Amino acid sequence: MPNTMRSLLRDGSGSLQALGPDGSVADAVALMNRRNIGAVLVMTPDEALLGIFTERDVLRRVLGQRLDPAETPLESVMTREVFWIAPAATTDQALALVAQRNVRHLPVMDDQRVLGMISVRDLSAAVVRERDMEVAALTSYLHGSYGGHVGG
């Protein structure tokens, strides 16, 4: 049975890392480095999603424009169009969305509330776990049905 985004969040994937729109690029990069993640959400104090700030934004919008990371607020360089996914969506649906939209991070949202953020890395790990379980189940079935049984 495929994982849902809700189950991935429950299992520890998709921790939510966010900063306010007035946070600096330097603060975001420090948080991303500290947590070993590639993106942070940009949210208001009442947890409304404003955008996402990613490694790509650092390269294209900050370094590419020679902006000072310590002086540049996230609001001025974040990606405003955020693609998100519902908690009931499956890993296959999430993988299709990241491929279609060419993104690496998807906030998991229930109505207007952000529950967490799933990365391509989280999705890949979930797919590997799913396939390992399928292989184990098939192996068990084959050994249980045929193992040790000789003759008709």
Short mmCIF file of C-alpha atoms in Angstrom, two decimals:
data_model
loop_
_atom_site.label_atom_id
_atom_site.label_comp_id
_atom_site.label_asym_id
_atom_site.label_seq_id
_atom_site.Cartn_x
_atom_site.Cartn_y
_atom_site.Cartn_z
CA MET A 1 0.00 0.00 0.00
CA PRO A 2 1.53 3.35 -1.01
CA ASN A 3 2.41 5.89 1.63
CA THR A 4 0.43 9.08 1.93
CA MET A 5 1.93 12.45 2.77
CA ARG A 6 0.19 12.22 6.15
CA SER A 7 1.95 8.91 6.90
CA LEU A 8 5.33 10.30 5.80
CA LEU A 9 4.89 13.27 8.15
CA ARG A 10 3.81 10.96 10.97
CA ASP A 11 6.90 8.79 10.38
CA GLY A 12 9.23 11.77 10.79
CA SER A 13 9.75 13.01 7.24
CA GLY A 14 8.94 16.54 6.26
CA SER A 15 9.91 18.63 9.23
CA LEU A 16 8.65 22.17 8.95
CA GLN A 17 11.32 24.85 8.85
CA ALA A 18 10.09 28.40 8.33
CA LEU A 19 11.17 32.00 8.69
CA GLY A 20 9.31 35.28 8.45
CA PRO A 21 9.36 37.44 5.32
CA ASP A 22 11.71 39.93 6.96
CA GLY A 23 14.25 37.22 7.81
CA SER A 24 17.50 37.59 5.92
CA VAL A 25 18.91 35.33 3.26
CA ALA A 26 21.88 34.77 5.58
CA ASP A 27 19.49 33.52 8.30
CA ALA A 28 17.78 31.18 5.85
CA VAL A 29 21.07 29.78 4.55
CA ALA A 30 22.31 29.24 8.11
CA LEU A 31 19.09 27.35 8.97
CA MET A 32 19.28 25.29 5.79
CA ASN A 33 22.91 24.37 6.51
CA ARG A 34 22.21 23.58 10.16
CA ARG A 35 19.26 21.32 9.32
CA ASN A 36 20.82 19.90 6.09
CA ILE A 37 17.79 20.91 4.03
CA GLY A 38 17.39 22.61 0.68
CA ALA A 39 14.48 24.95 1.40
CA VAL A 40 12.62 26.88 4.06
CA LEU A 41 9.07 28.16 3.97
CA VAL A 42 8.40 31.86 4.31
CA MET A 43 5.42 32.36 6.60
CA THR A 44 3.68 35.09 8.53
CA PRO A 45 3.60 34.95 12.36
CA ASP A 46 0.06 33.53 12.12
CA GLU A 47 1.46 30.73 9.89
CA ALA A 48 0.10 31.86 6.53
CA LEU A 49 2.30 30.62 3.70
CA LEU A 50 3.82 33.44 1.66
CA GLY A 51 6.45 31.59 -0.33
CA ILE A 52 9.40 29.24 -0.31
CA PHE A 53 13.12 30.00 -0.33
CA THR A 54 15.34 27.34 -1.90
CA GLU A 55 18.94 26.69 -2.86
CA ARG A 56 17.97 27.70 -6.39
CA ASP A 57 16.81 31.08 -5.09
CA VAL A 58 20.20 31.59 -3.43
CA LEU A 59 22.00 30.89 -6.69
CA ARG A 60 19.73 32.74 -9.08
CA ARG A 61 18.23 35.60 -7.12
CA VAL A 62 20.89 36.36 -4.53
CA LEU A 63 24.32 35.41 -5.84
CA GLY A 64 23.28 35.86 -9.46
CA GLN A 65 22.23 39.45 -8.73
CA ARG A 66 25.16 40.05 -6.35
CA LEU A 67 22.89 40.86 -3.41
CA ASP A 68 24.20 40.97 0.16
CA PRO A 69 22.76 37.91 1.96
CA ALA A 70 22.90 39.65 5.34
CA GLU A 71 20.90 42.63 4.08
CA THR A 72 18.46 40.93 1.71
CA PRO A 73 15.05 40.01 3.16
CA LEU A 74 13.53 36.70 2.11
CA GLU A 75 10.40 38.46 0.91
CA SER A 76 12.35 40.08 -1.93
CA VAL A 77 13.94 36.87 -3.27
CA MET A 78 11.59 34.01 -2.32
CA THR A 79 9.59 31.99 -4.82
CA ARG A 80 6.00 33.19 -4.49
CA GLU A 81 4.29 30.49 -6.53
CA VAL A 82 4.33 27.50 -4.20
CA PHE A 83 3.08 24.13 -5.37
CA TRP A 84 1.69 22.10 -2.49
CA ILE A 85 0.14 18.70 -1.92
CA ALA A 86 -2.70 17.38 0.23
CA PRO A 87 -2.08 15.03 3.18
CA ALA A 88 -4.02 12.19 1.52
CA ALA A 89 -1.91 12.25 -1.66
CA THR A 90 0.31 9.23 -2.33
CA THR A 91 4.04 9.15 -2.96
CA ASP A 92 3.35 8.42 -6.64
CA GLN A 93 1.15 11.53 -6.88
CA ALA A 94 3.81 13.62 -5.15
CA LEU A 95 6.55 12.31 -7.44
CA ALA A 96 4.41 13.13 -10.47
CA LEU A 97 3.88 16.67 -9.18
CA VAL A 98 7.58 17.34 -8.49
CA ALA A 99 8.46 16.03 -11.95
CA GLN A 100 5.72 18.04 -13.67
CA ARG A 101 6.49 21.30 -11.84
CA ASN A 102 10.28 20.82 -11.65
CA VAL A 103 10.40 21.42 -7.89
CA ARG A 104 12.20 19.57 -5.12
CA HIS A 105 10.04 20.51 -2.12
CA LEU A 106 6.30 20.32 -1.54
CA PRO A 107 4.52 21.79 1.46
CA VAL A 108 1.83 19.45 2.73
CA MET A 109 -1.26 21.53 3.30
CA ASP A 110 -4.65 20.84 4.81
CA ASP A 111 -6.87 23.75 3.79
CA GLN A 112 -4.69 26.81 4.45
CA ARG A 113 -2.66 25.11 7.20
CA VAL A 114 0.88 23.91 6.49
CA LEU A 115 1.48 20.52 8.12
CA GLY A 116 5.06 19.96 6.93
CA MET A 117 7.21 19.88 3.84
CA ILE A 118 8.17 16.81 1.85
CA SER A 119 11.34 16.76 -0.26
CA VAL A 120 12.30 14.60 -3.21
CA ARG A 121 14.72 12.89 -0.81
CA ASP A 122 11.80 12.00 1.50
CA LEU A 123 9.80 10.68 -1.44
CA SER A 124 12.70 8.60 -2.75
CA ALA A 125 13.27 7.03 0.65
CA ALA A 126 9.55 6.24 0.94
CA VAL A 127 9.52 4.56 -2.48
CA VAL A 128 12.53 2.44 -1.53
CA ARG A 129 10.81 1.38 1.71
CA GLU A 130 7.61 0.54 -0.22
CA ARG A 131 9.54 -1.57 -2.74
CA ASP A 132 11.48 -3.34 0.03
CA MET A 133 8.19 -4.26 1.70
CA GLU A 134 6.77 -5.53 -1.61
CA VAL A 135 9.86 -7.68 -2.22
CA ALA A 136 9.72 -9.06 1.33
CA ALA A 137 6.02 -9.88 0.96
CA LEU A 138 6.57 -11.60 -2.39
CA THR A 139 9.56 -13.52 -1.05
CA SER A 140 7.56 -14.62 1.97
CA TYR A 141 4.68 -15.67 -0.25
CA LEU A 142 6.94 -17.67 -2.54
CA HIS A 143 8.75 -19.37 0.31
CA GLY A 144 5.53 -20.00 2.18
CA SER A 145 3.75 -21.45 -0.84
CA TYR A 146 6.58 -23.38 -2.40
CA GLY A 147 9.40 -23.59 0.11
CA GLY A 148 10.06 -27.16 1.20
CA HIS A 149 7.17 -28.64 -0.76
CA VAL A 150 8.24 -31.35 -3.17
CA GLY A 151 6.03 -33.44 -5.39
CA GLY A 152 2.41 -33.31 -6.25
#
